Amino acid sequence: MMWEPEWETLSQDEMETLQLFRLKKLVRRVYERVPFYREKMEEAGVKPEDIRKLEDISLLPFTTKDDLRDNYPYGLFAVPLSEVVRIHSSSGTTGKPTVVGYTRKDLETWANLTARVLTAGGVRREDVVQISFGYGLFTGGFGLHYGAEKLGATVIPISSGNTTRQVMIMKDYGTTVLICTPSYALYLAETLEEMGLDPEDLKLRVGLFGAEPWTDRMRREIEERLGIDATDNYGLSEVIGPGVSGECLEAKSGLHIFEDHFIPEVVDPSTGNPLSLGEKGELVITTLTKEALPLIRYRTRDITYLYREPCPCGRTLIKMAKPSGRTDDMLIVRGVNVFPSQVEEALLEVKGTSPHFQLVVDRRGYLDELEVWVEVSEEMFFDSMKKQRELVERIREKISSVLGINVKVKLVEPGTLGRTEGKAKRVVDRRELS
């Protein structure tokens, strides 16, 4: 099923005609209304009339998160504040928060886009949707909340925290759809087991997970332990929040990007040069329909690639691969790029481990050292030293072969590593503290 089939099944020619029309309109609008963009375009020697075909988007300057912070709080808005009816922002943990605004039309667009994501993920009007994302300034909770209401589903806005209560409500209220981060889904599964319950005690049937990278192996573990079908969805607050793209239940293979609202590109993270379909790099997004905070060529820092293929769901939209990491959570250890998702993929192939881990990077003298802390089952942790050493060696060999560098491995007891309702903290870089 589709929420807006007339838009989700356009031919490529029809879509590109629509995109060009909206791109020209967008460029003219920001040039006239946003001093920042006018200055950036003049510096780049480009004017609105220079955009004659879709490929001309490469003439336009990039926008970065630093640009949003430098124009904090409202400097990039294209409408007066009197027309903004909602404000969201990032947490600001690495500097000033990025502030995003929405007009009434933006909120309607957002609800329709998240309704598309939910429909693609198997959500129906008859469902009971439990949203375990935090509400407030974070966009995840509200965005999917209004999409679910748009569908006519019953929404439980439980927010994050109090995991035992989450399970109780899931059971008592007959929740059929779970929305949260994938790492929290596994934490819920752990809690379910600790409470002596199993998936048959619940009515859960589908889960939509996002906000952090995760692998297909992790998907299979979530599906097995919660007894559900799990799909991925993608968005970021600066662009709109959730609603940029989502997997369909039929294929569970790549995320359909809603091209009528966003133009996606993939560029080389180092040079900014455009890459071809199928080449992995940094995702760049131009918003085509946002009124309050339109963005041109926004560098998301997410690593992925784009491709087109016929899909059994019938959507003709371009697909993006599940993000494999971010340019800003990428570690460089002894000249090698390391993404936490690579370690996760390796661990899930080693029996006796769990997907709960941390990468601890330190510097000994002039050399970097990477140690992977891995939670193991209780039986394994209290097993013989010989078996533990054998497990450590298997993990070390597996991770080292994937990363191409030698690593140390430390086994820790179940529940040792911090659990969170938000994004899992995968990296501790002690090099920055010395």
Tab-separated table of C-alpha atoms in Angstrom:
chain	number	residue	atom	x	y	z
A	1	MET	CA	0.000	0.000	0.000
A	2	MET	CA	0.970	3.638	-0.533
A	3	TRP	CA	-0.153	6.843	1.126
A	4	GLU	CA	0.211	9.094	-1.946
A	5	PRO	CA	0.534	6.741	-4.930
A	6	GLU	CA	0.153	9.545	-7.474
A	7	TRP	CA	3.486	10.985	-6.292
A	8	GLU	CA	5.253	7.781	-5.249
A	9	THR	CA	4.874	6.143	-8.679
A	10	LEU	CA	5.854	8.977	-11.053
A	11	SER	CA	8.081	7.996	-13.972
A	12	GLN	CA	11.659	9.235	-13.833
A	13	ASP	CA	10.967	11.792	-16.572
A	14	GLU	CA	7.885	13.083	-14.762
A	15	MET	CA	9.787	13.287	-11.485
A	16	GLU	CA	12.725	15.157	-12.997
A	17	THR	CA	10.392	17.663	-14.676
A	18	LEU	CA	8.713	18.306	-11.320
A	19	GLN	CA	12.051	18.554	-9.516
A	20	LEU	CA	13.440	21.102	-11.982
A	21	PHE	CA	10.333	23.258	-11.696
A	22	ARG	CA	10.524	23.208	-7.907
A	23	LEU	CA	14.301	23.702	-7.848
A	24	LYS	CA	14.111	26.853	-9.972
A	25	LYS	CA	11.377	28.221	-7.725
A	26	LEU	CA	13.375	27.356	-4.588
A	27	VAL	CA	16.611	28.980	-5.795
A	28	ARG	CA	14.816	32.187	-6.762
A	29	ARG	CA	13.039	32.258	-3.406
A	30	VAL	CA	16.100	31.820	-1.192
A	31	TYR	CA	18.107	34.270	-3.319
A	32	GLU	CA	15.463	36.919	-2.708
A	33	ARG	CA	14.586	36.115	0.912
A	34	VAL	CA	17.675	34.704	2.651
A	35	PRO	CA	20.720	37.023	2.728
A	36	PHE	CA	23.002	34.082	3.572
A	37	TYR	CA	22.122	32.269	0.341
A	38	ARG	CA	22.293	35.397	-1.760
A	39	GLU	CA	25.830	36.067	-0.494
A	40	LYS	CA	26.896	32.430	-0.951
A	41	MET	CA	25.530	32.344	-4.500
A	42	GLU	CA	27.194	35.638	-5.397
A	43	GLU	CA	30.496	34.324	-4.035
A	44	ALA	CA	30.059	31.228	-6.215
A	45	GLY	CA	29.193	33.396	-9.229
A	46	VAL	CA	25.770	31.831	-9.746
A	47	LYS	CA	22.368	33.463	-10.128
A	48	PRO	CA	18.872	31.907	-10.118
A	49	GLU	CA	18.611	32.164	-13.913
A	50	ASP	CA	21.715	29.951	-14.248
A	51	ILE	CA	19.673	26.934	-13.093
A	52	ARG	CA	18.339	25.618	-16.400
A	53	LYS	CA	18.586	21.845	-15.888
A	54	LEU	CA	18.794	19.505	-12.903
A	55	GLU	CA	22.536	18.994	-13.361
A	56	ASP	CA	23.015	22.711	-12.701
A	57	ILE	CA	22.405	22.002	-9.020
A	58	SER	CA	26.160	21.326	-8.841
A	59	LEU	CA	26.719	25.057	-9.457
A	60	LEU	CA	25.075	25.898	-6.152
A	61	PRO	CA	27.054	26.141	-2.887
A	62	PHE	CA	26.784	23.561	-0.120
A	63	THR	CA	25.063	24.263	3.183
A	64	THR	CA	26.569	22.786	6.368
A	65	LYS	CA	25.549	22.413	9.985
A	66	ASP	CA	28.069	25.138	10.811
A	67	ASP	CA	26.131	27.498	8.545
A	68	LEU	CA	23.007	26.890	10.617
A	69	ARG	CA	24.933	27.498	13.830
A	70	ASP	CA	26.581	30.648	12.454
A	71	ASN	CA	23.111	32.001	11.623
A	72	TYR	CA	21.607	30.926	14.950
A	73	PRO	CA	18.761	31.035	15.675
A	74	TYR	CA	16.615	32.308	12.758
A	75	GLY	CA	19.086	33.647	10.202
A	76	LEU	CA	18.288	31.045	7.528
A	77	PHE	CA	14.505	31.321	7.782
A	78	ALA	CA	12.820	32.332	4.523
A	79	VAL	CA	9.616	33.570	6.192
A	80	PRO	CA	8.950	36.047	9.010
A	81	LEU	CA	8.756	34.508	12.467
A	82	SER	CA	5.052	35.376	12.553
A	83	GLU	CA	4.498	32.653	9.917
A	84	VAL	CA	6.431	30.011	11.874
A	85	VAL	CA	4.111	27.868	14.009
A	86	ARG	CA	6.620	25.294	15.297
A	87	ILE	CA	10.262	25.322	16.389
A	88	HIS	CA	12.440	22.236	16.814
A	89	SER	CA	16.179	21.999	17.335
A	90	SER	CA	19.053	19.603	17.821
A	91	SER	CA	20.497	18.910	21.255
A	92	GLY	CA	23.459	21.183	20.679
A	93	THR	CA	25.895	18.795	22.354
A	94	THR	CA	28.709	19.779	19.964
A	95	GLY	CA	28.014	23.509	19.908
A	96	LYS	CA	25.021	25.775	19.468
A	97	PRO	CA	21.866	23.860	18.555
A	98	THR	CA	20.599	23.923	14.989
A	99	VAL	CA	17.180	25.562	14.965
A	100	VAL	CA	14.476	24.545	12.487
A	101	GLY	CA	11.108	26.153	11.899
A	102	TYR	CA	7.872	25.017	10.294
A	103	THR	CA	4.972	26.912	8.741
A	104	ARG	CA	1.496	25.388	8.821
A	105	LYS	CA	2.073	24.084	5.317
A	106	ASP	CA	5.428	22.604	6.388
A	107	LEU	CA	3.673	20.677	9.158
A	108	GLU	CA	1.102	19.344	6.690
A	109	THR	CA	3.899	18.290	4.328
A	110	TRP	CA	5.760	16.647	7.216
A	111	ALA	CA	2.710	14.676	8.342
A	112	ASN	CA	2.117	13.407	4.799
A	113	LEU	CA	5.754	12.373	4.398
A	114	THR	CA	5.836	10.431	7.662
A	115	ALA	CA	2.487	8.876	6.726
A	116	ARG	CA	4.233	7.639	3.574
A	117	VAL	CA	7.037	6.132	5.673
A	118	LEU	CA	4.601	4.457	8.046
A	119	THR	CA	2.449	3.082	5.235
A	120	ALA	CA	5.524	1.703	3.471
A	121	GLY	CA	6.538	0.044	6.751
A	122	GLY	CA	3.207	-1.746	7.049
A	123	VAL	CA	1.276	0.547	9.397
A	124	ARG	CA	-2.495	0.671	8.880
A	125	ARG	CA	-5.448	2.608	10.248
A	126	GLU	CA	-6.304	-0.279	12.599
A	127	ASP	CA	-2.893	-0.248	14.316
A	128	VAL	CA	-1.921	0.871	17.817
A	129	VAL	CA	1.368	2.761	17.477
A	130	GLN	CA	3.719	3.121	20.467
A	131	ILE	CA	6.227	5.926	19.909
A	132	SER	CA	9.244	5.473	22.178
A	133	PHE	CA	11.225	8.390	20.802
A	134	GLY	CA	11.661	11.419	23.018
A	135	TYR	CA	9.235	14.252	22.440
A	136	GLY	CA	10.109	17.920	22.813
A	137	LEU	CA	12.665	19.687	20.628
A	138	PHE	CA	13.765	16.385	19.051
A	139	THR	CA	11.896	15.919	15.756
A	140	GLY	CA	11.539	12.124	15.831
A	141	GLY	CA	8.621	11.777	18.222
A	142	PHE	CA	6.410	14.538	16.880
A	143	GLY	CA	7.106	13.828	13.207
A	144	LEU	CA	6.039	10.184	13.346
A	145	HIS	CA	3.243	10.985	15.801
A	146	TYR	CA	1.451	13.261	13.352
A	147	GLY	CA	2.066	10.883	10.466
A	148	ALA	CA	0.424	8.047	12.420
A	149	GLU	CA	-2.525	10.265	13.308
A	150	LYS	CA	-2.789	11.281	9.653
A	151	LEU	CA	-3.193	7.594	8.834
A	152	GLY	CA	-5.928	7.311	11.436
A	153	ALA	CA	-3.970	4.904	13.651
A	154	THR	CA	-4.209	4.955	17.452
A	155	VAL	CA	-1.094	6.635	18.909
A	156	ILE	CA	0.480	6.029	22.328
A	157	PRO	CA	2.916	8.959	22.820
A	158	ILE	CA	4.834	7.201	25.578
A	159	SER	CA	8.117	8.996	24.787
A	160	SER	CA	11.389	7.520	26.072
A	161	GLY	CA	12.478	6.079	29.387
A	162	ASN	CA	11.069	3.701	32.034
A	163	THR	CA	11.545	0.581	29.953
A	164	THR	CA	9.633	-1.734	32.313
A	165	ARG	CA	6.606	0.547	32.001
A	166	GLN	CA	7.070	0.584	28.229
A	167	VAL	CA	6.739	-3.203	28.156
A	168	MET	CA	3.750	-3.187	30.496
A	169	ILE	CA	1.913	-0.649	28.326
A	170	MET	CA	2.886	-2.527	25.185
A	171	LYS	CA	1.259	-5.633	26.616
A	172	ASP	CA	-1.777	-4.054	28.294
A	173	TYR	CA	-2.685	-1.559	25.566
A	174	GLY	CA	-2.286	-4.020	22.704
A	175	THR	CA	0.503	-2.176	20.881
A	176	THR	CA	0.947	-3.468	17.330
A	177	VAL	CA	3.598	-1.012	16.050
A	178	LEU	CA	6.812	-0.005	17.818
A	179	ILE	CA	8.756	3.124	16.864
A	180	CYS	CA	12.180	3.794	18.439
A	181	THR	CA	15.911	3.421	17.786
A	182	PRO	CA	17.125	-0.089	16.867
A	183	SER	CA	19.438	-0.226	19.888
A	184	TYR	CA	16.494	0.578	22.168
A	185	ALA	CA	14.403	-2.109	20.458
A	186	LEU	CA	17.015	-4.657	21.538
A	187	TYR	CA	17.013	-3.203	25.040
A	188	LEU	CA	13.229	-3.614	25.117
A	189	ALA	CA	13.695	-7.219	23.998
A	190	GLU	CA	16.142	-7.771	26.864
A	191	THR	CA	13.706	-6.245	29.344
A	192	LEU	CA	10.868	-8.349	27.965
A	193	GLU	CA	12.910	-11.490	28.585
A	194	GLU	CA	13.914	-10.349	32.087
A	195	MET	CA	10.219	-9.842	32.915
A	196	GLY	CA	9.519	-13.438	31.916
A	197	LEU	CA	7.585	-12.487	28.787
A	198	ASP	CA	8.047	-13.497	25.179
A	199	PRO	CA	6.766	-12.076	21.859
A	200	GLU	CA	3.653	-14.291	21.954
A	201	ASP	CA	2.480	-12.308	25.001
A	202	LEU	CA	2.328	-9.150	22.868
A	203	LYS	CA	0.399	-8.060	19.788
A	204	LEU	CA	3.422	-6.432	18.153
A	205	ARG	CA	3.684	-7.099	14.417
A	206	VAL	CA	5.881	-4.350	12.901
A	207	GLY	CA	8.590	-1.951	14.032
A	208	LEU	CA	9.968	1.181	12.380
A	209	PHE	CA	13.449	2.063	13.550
A	210	GLY	CA	15.802	4.926	12.784
A	211	ALA	CA	18.028	7.708	14.174
A	212	GLU	CA	21.198	5.564	14.151
A	213	PRO	CA	22.950	3.238	11.685
A	214	TRP	CA	22.132	-0.458	11.983
A	215	THR	CA	22.787	-3.581	9.973
A	216	ASP	CA	20.603	-6.260	8.420
A	217	ARG	CA	21.985	-8.733	10.935
A	218	MET	CA	20.768	-6.491	13.749
A	219	ARG	CA	17.409	-6.280	11.952
A	220	ARG	CA	17.137	-10.070	11.975
A	221	GLU	CA	17.952	-10.223	15.693
A	222	ILE	CA	15.288	-7.597	16.487
A	223	GLU	CA	12.743	-9.435	14.344
A	224	GLU	CA	13.491	-12.763	16.027
A	225	ARG	CA	13.512	-11.467	19.590
A	226	LEU	CA	10.392	-9.289	19.258
A	227	GLY	CA	8.538	-11.402	16.704
A	228	ILE	CA	8.032	-8.525	14.255
A	229	ASP	CA	8.888	-7.254	10.788
A	230	ALA	CA	11.377	-4.369	11.098
A	231	THR	CA	11.983	-1.559	8.610
A	232	ASP	CA	14.388	1.345	8.516
A	233	ASN	CA	13.495	5.000	8.052
A	234	TYR	CA	15.649	8.069	7.663
A	235	GLY	CA	15.496	11.780	8.304
A	236	LEU	CA	17.296	14.573	10.075
A	237	SER	CA	15.983	17.601	11.872
A	238	GLU	CA	17.675	20.166	9.640
A	239	VAL	CA	16.014	18.761	6.516
A	240	ILE	CA	12.554	18.096	8.007
A	241	GLY	CA	12.908	15.330	10.600
A	242	PRO	CA	11.803	11.767	9.870
A	243	GLY	CA	10.096	11.542	6.494
A	244	VAL	CA	12.977	11.891	4.043
A	245	SER	CA	12.998	8.188	3.130
A	246	GLY	CA	11.806	4.803	4.318
A	247	GLU	CA	11.949	1.105	3.560
A	248	CYS	CA	8.970	-0.763	2.203
A	249	LEU	CA	7.821	-3.924	3.954
A	250	GLU	CA	7.671	-5.814	0.658
A	251	ALA	CA	11.404	-5.551	-0.113
A	252	LYS	CA	13.200	-4.366	3.048
A	253	SER	CA	15.964	-3.431	0.638
A	254	GLY	CA	17.020	0.197	0.589
A	255	LEU	CA	15.076	3.300	1.551
A	256	HIS	CA	12.810	5.049	-0.949
A	257	ILE	CA	13.633	8.779	-1.023
A	258	PHE	CA	10.663	11.076	-1.614
A	259	GLU	CA	12.118	12.812	-4.642
A	260	ASP	CA	9.144	15.103	-5.167
A	261	HIS	CA	10.210	16.876	-1.952
A	262	PHE	CA	13.992	16.290	-1.876
A	263	ILE	CA	16.798	16.141	-4.411
A	264	PRO	CA	19.430	13.680	-3.147
A	265	GLU	CA	23.067	13.682	-4.232
A	266	VAL	CA	26.086	11.714	-3.075
A	267	VAL	CA	29.454	13.500	-3.036
A	268	ASP	CA	33.025	12.656	-2.145
A	269	PRO	CA	33.315	13.734	1.531
A	270	SER	CA	36.814	15.119	0.970
A	271	THR	CA	36.395	16.995	-2.306
A	272	GLY	CA	32.657	17.606	-2.552
A	273	ASN	CA	32.675	16.265	-6.108
A	274	PRO	CA	29.455	14.495	-7.201
A	275	LEU	CA	29.562	10.696	-7.341
A	276	SER	CA	27.637	8.400	-9.675
A	277	LEU	CA	24.799	6.060	-8.741
A	278	GLY	CA	26.174	3.152	-6.740
A	279	GLU	CA	29.246	5.016	-5.469
A	280	LYS	CA	29.456	5.412	-1.698
A	281	GLY	CA	29.940	8.890	-0.246
A	282	GLU	CA	28.256	11.654	1.737
A	283	LEU	CA	24.541	12.230	1.241
A	284	VAL	CA	23.587	15.785	0.246
A	285	ILE	CA	19.940	16.904	0.250
A	286	THR	CA	18.141	19.892	-1.257
A	287	THR	CA	14.648	20.550	0.119
A	288	LEU	CA	12.156	21.434	-2.620
A	289	THR	CA	8.964	22.241	-0.726
A	290	LYS	CA	9.900	23.585	2.711
A	291	GLU	CA	8.745	27.127	3.391
A	292	ALA	CA	10.285	28.186	6.723
A	293	LEU	CA	13.756	26.666	6.414
A	294	PRO	CA	14.579	25.652	2.838
A	295	LEU	CA	18.052	24.186	2.451
A	296	ILE	CA	20.221	23.985	-0.652
A	297	ARG	CA	22.682	21.102	-0.958
A	298	TYR	CA	22.773	20.333	2.755
A	299	ARG	CA	25.686	18.078	3.705
A	300	THR	CA	24.167	15.467	6.003
A	301	ARG	CA	27.466	13.767	6.957
A	302	ASP	CA	25.725	10.406	6.448
A	303	ILE	CA	27.561	7.830	4.346
A	304	THR	CA	25.459	5.952	1.762
A	305	TYR	CA	24.938	5.449	-1.961
A	306	LEU	CA	21.981	5.915	-4.334
A	307	TYR	CA	20.583	3.431	-6.829
A	308	ARG	CA	17.531	2.695	-8.933
A	309	GLU	CA	15.896	-0.705	-9.248
A	310	PRO	CA	12.366	-2.019	-9.818
A	311	CYS	CA	10.712	-2.621	-6.454
A	312	PRO	CA	7.961	-5.147	-5.694
A	313	CYS	CA	6.075	-2.440	-3.782
A	314	GLY	CA	5.506	-0.499	-7.034
A	315	ARG	CA	7.249	2.704	-5.929
A	316	THR	CA	9.447	4.248	-8.621
A	317	LEU	CA	11.418	6.459	-6.225
A	318	ILE	CA	15.208	6.350	-6.122
A	319	LYS	CA	16.652	4.351	-3.230
A	320	MET	CA	19.405	5.032	-0.741
A	321	ALA	CA	21.303	2.268	1.005
A	322	LYS	CA	21.057	2.144	4.786
A	323	PRO	CA	23.613	4.696	6.043
A	324	SER	CA	26.779	2.834	7.030
A	325	GLY	CA	28.039	5.593	9.291
A	326	ARG	CA	28.712	9.303	9.409
A	327	THR	CA	31.682	11.376	8.468
A	328	ASP	CA	31.632	12.759	12.003
A	329	ASP	CA	31.457	9.426	13.890
A	330	MET	CA	34.066	7.950	11.647
A	331	LEU	CA	37.267	7.151	13.514
A	332	ILE	CA	40.673	7.359	11.913
A	333	VAL	CA	42.910	4.865	13.665
A	334	ARG	CA	46.419	4.553	12.316
A	335	GLY	CA	45.310	5.976	8.998
A	336	VAL	CA	42.325	3.604	8.638
A	337	ASN	CA	38.711	4.788	8.535
A	338	VAL	CA	36.642	2.897	11.105
A	339	PHE	CA	32.848	2.985	11.385
A	340	PRO	CA	31.006	1.476	14.387
A	341	SER	CA	28.615	-0.291	11.992
A	342	GLN	CA	31.541	-2.323	10.638
A	343	VAL	CA	32.284	-3.609	14.130
A	344	GLU	CA	28.606	-4.385	14.722
A	345	GLU	CA	28.476	-6.413	11.515
A	346	ALA	CA	31.530	-8.411	12.584
A	347	LEU	CA	30.274	-9.058	16.134
A	348	LEU	CA	26.947	-10.407	14.966
A	349	GLU	CA	28.854	-13.155	13.140
A	350	VAL	CA	30.529	-14.340	16.344
A	351	LYS	CA	28.422	-16.638	18.503
A	352	GLY	CA	28.263	-15.692	22.187
A	353	THR	CA	28.434	-11.915	21.693
A	354	SER	CA	25.707	-9.287	21.689
A	355	PRO	CA	25.238	-6.127	19.587
A	356	HIS	CA	26.103	-4.028	22.653
A	357	PHE	CA	29.654	-2.742	22.296
A	358	GLN	CA	31.870	0.332	22.549
A	359	LEU	CA	34.960	1.399	20.682
A	360	VAL	CA	37.551	2.874	23.046
A	361	VAL	CA	40.376	4.716	21.328
A	362	ASP	CA	43.475	5.758	23.232
A	363	ARG	CA	46.996	6.878	22.417
A	364	ARG	CA	50.030	5.058	23.752
A	365	GLY	CA	53.076	7.187	23.058
A	366	TYR	CA	52.672	8.167	19.414
A	367	LEU	CA	50.459	5.256	18.398
A	368	ASP	CA	46.671	4.962	18.508
A	369	GLU	CA	45.142	1.866	20.056
A	370	LEU	CA	41.600	0.639	19.482
A	371	GLU	CA	39.970	-1.551	22.099
A	372	VAL	CA	36.530	-3.035	21.532
A	373	TRP	CA	34.464	-3.631	24.651
A	374	VAL	CA	31.930	-6.380	24.009
A	375	GLU	CA	29.085	-7.629	26.173
A	376	VAL	CA	28.792	-11.403	26.228
A	377	SER	CA	26.167	-13.765	27.568
A	378	GLU	CA	26.175	-14.428	31.307
A	379	GLU	CA	27.088	-18.079	30.736
A	380	MET	CA	30.104	-17.112	28.649
A	381	PHE	CA	31.274	-14.439	31.072
A	382	PHE	CA	31.391	-16.917	33.945
A	383	ASP	CA	32.817	-19.717	31.805
A	384	SER	CA	36.396	-20.932	31.980
A	385	MET	CA	39.288	-18.588	31.225
A	386	LYS	CA	40.251	-20.821	28.321
A	387	LYS	CA	36.856	-20.399	26.640
A	388	GLN	CA	36.945	-16.670	27.260
A	389	ARG	CA	40.390	-16.396	25.679
A	390	GLU	CA	39.182	-18.393	22.681
A	391	LEU	CA	36.187	-16.075	22.290
A	392	VAL	CA	38.399	-12.987	22.571
A	393	GLU	CA	40.645	-14.371	19.859
A	394	ARG	CA	37.702	-15.150	17.543
A	395	ILE	CA	36.321	-11.634	18.020
A	396	ARG	CA	39.734	-10.039	17.558
A	397	GLU	CA	40.423	-11.969	14.354
A	398	LYS	CA	36.979	-11.191	12.936
A	399	ILE	CA	37.113	-7.461	13.670
A	400	SER	CA	40.724	-7.130	12.559
A	401	SER	CA	39.934	-8.806	9.230
A	402	VAL	CA	37.007	-6.428	8.645
A	403	LEU	CA	38.828	-3.234	9.675
A	404	GLY	CA	42.264	-4.102	8.357
A	405	ILE	CA	43.981	-3.162	11.630
A	406	ASN	CA	44.783	-5.012	14.839
A	407	VAL	CA	42.467	-4.335	17.769
A	408	LYS	CA	42.287	-5.304	21.417
A	409	VAL	CA	39.129	-6.927	22.769
A	410	LYS	CA	37.712	-6.743	26.282
A	411	LEU	CA	34.765	-8.879	27.391
A	412	VAL	CA	32.337	-7.244	29.813
A	413	GLU	CA	29.350	-8.571	31.746
A	414	PRO	CA	25.803	-8.279	30.377
A	415	GLY	CA	24.322	-4.861	31.096
A	416	THR	CA	27.721	-3.246	31.726
A	417	LEU	CA	27.593	-0.859	28.798
A	418	GLY	CA	25.163	2.010	29.143
A	419	ARG	CA	21.679	1.576	27.686
A	420	THR	CA	19.817	4.539	26.287
A	421	GLU	CA	16.452	5.353	24.780
A	422	GLY	CA	18.216	7.624	22.318
A	423	LYS	CA	21.185	6.989	20.063
A	424	ALA	CA	23.648	4.416	21.336
A	425	LYS	CA	27.018	5.847	22.386
A	426	ARG	CA	29.370	3.671	20.376
A	427	VAL	CA	32.646	5.604	20.583
A	428	VAL	CA	34.810	6.777	23.473
A	429	ASP	CA	37.753	8.698	22.037
A	430	ARG	CA	40.209	9.299	24.854
A	431	ARG	CA	42.696	10.919	22.498
A	432	GLU	CA	40.634	14.100	22.743
A	433	LEU	CA	40.916	14.146	26.546
A	434	SER	CA	44.715	14.147	26.765
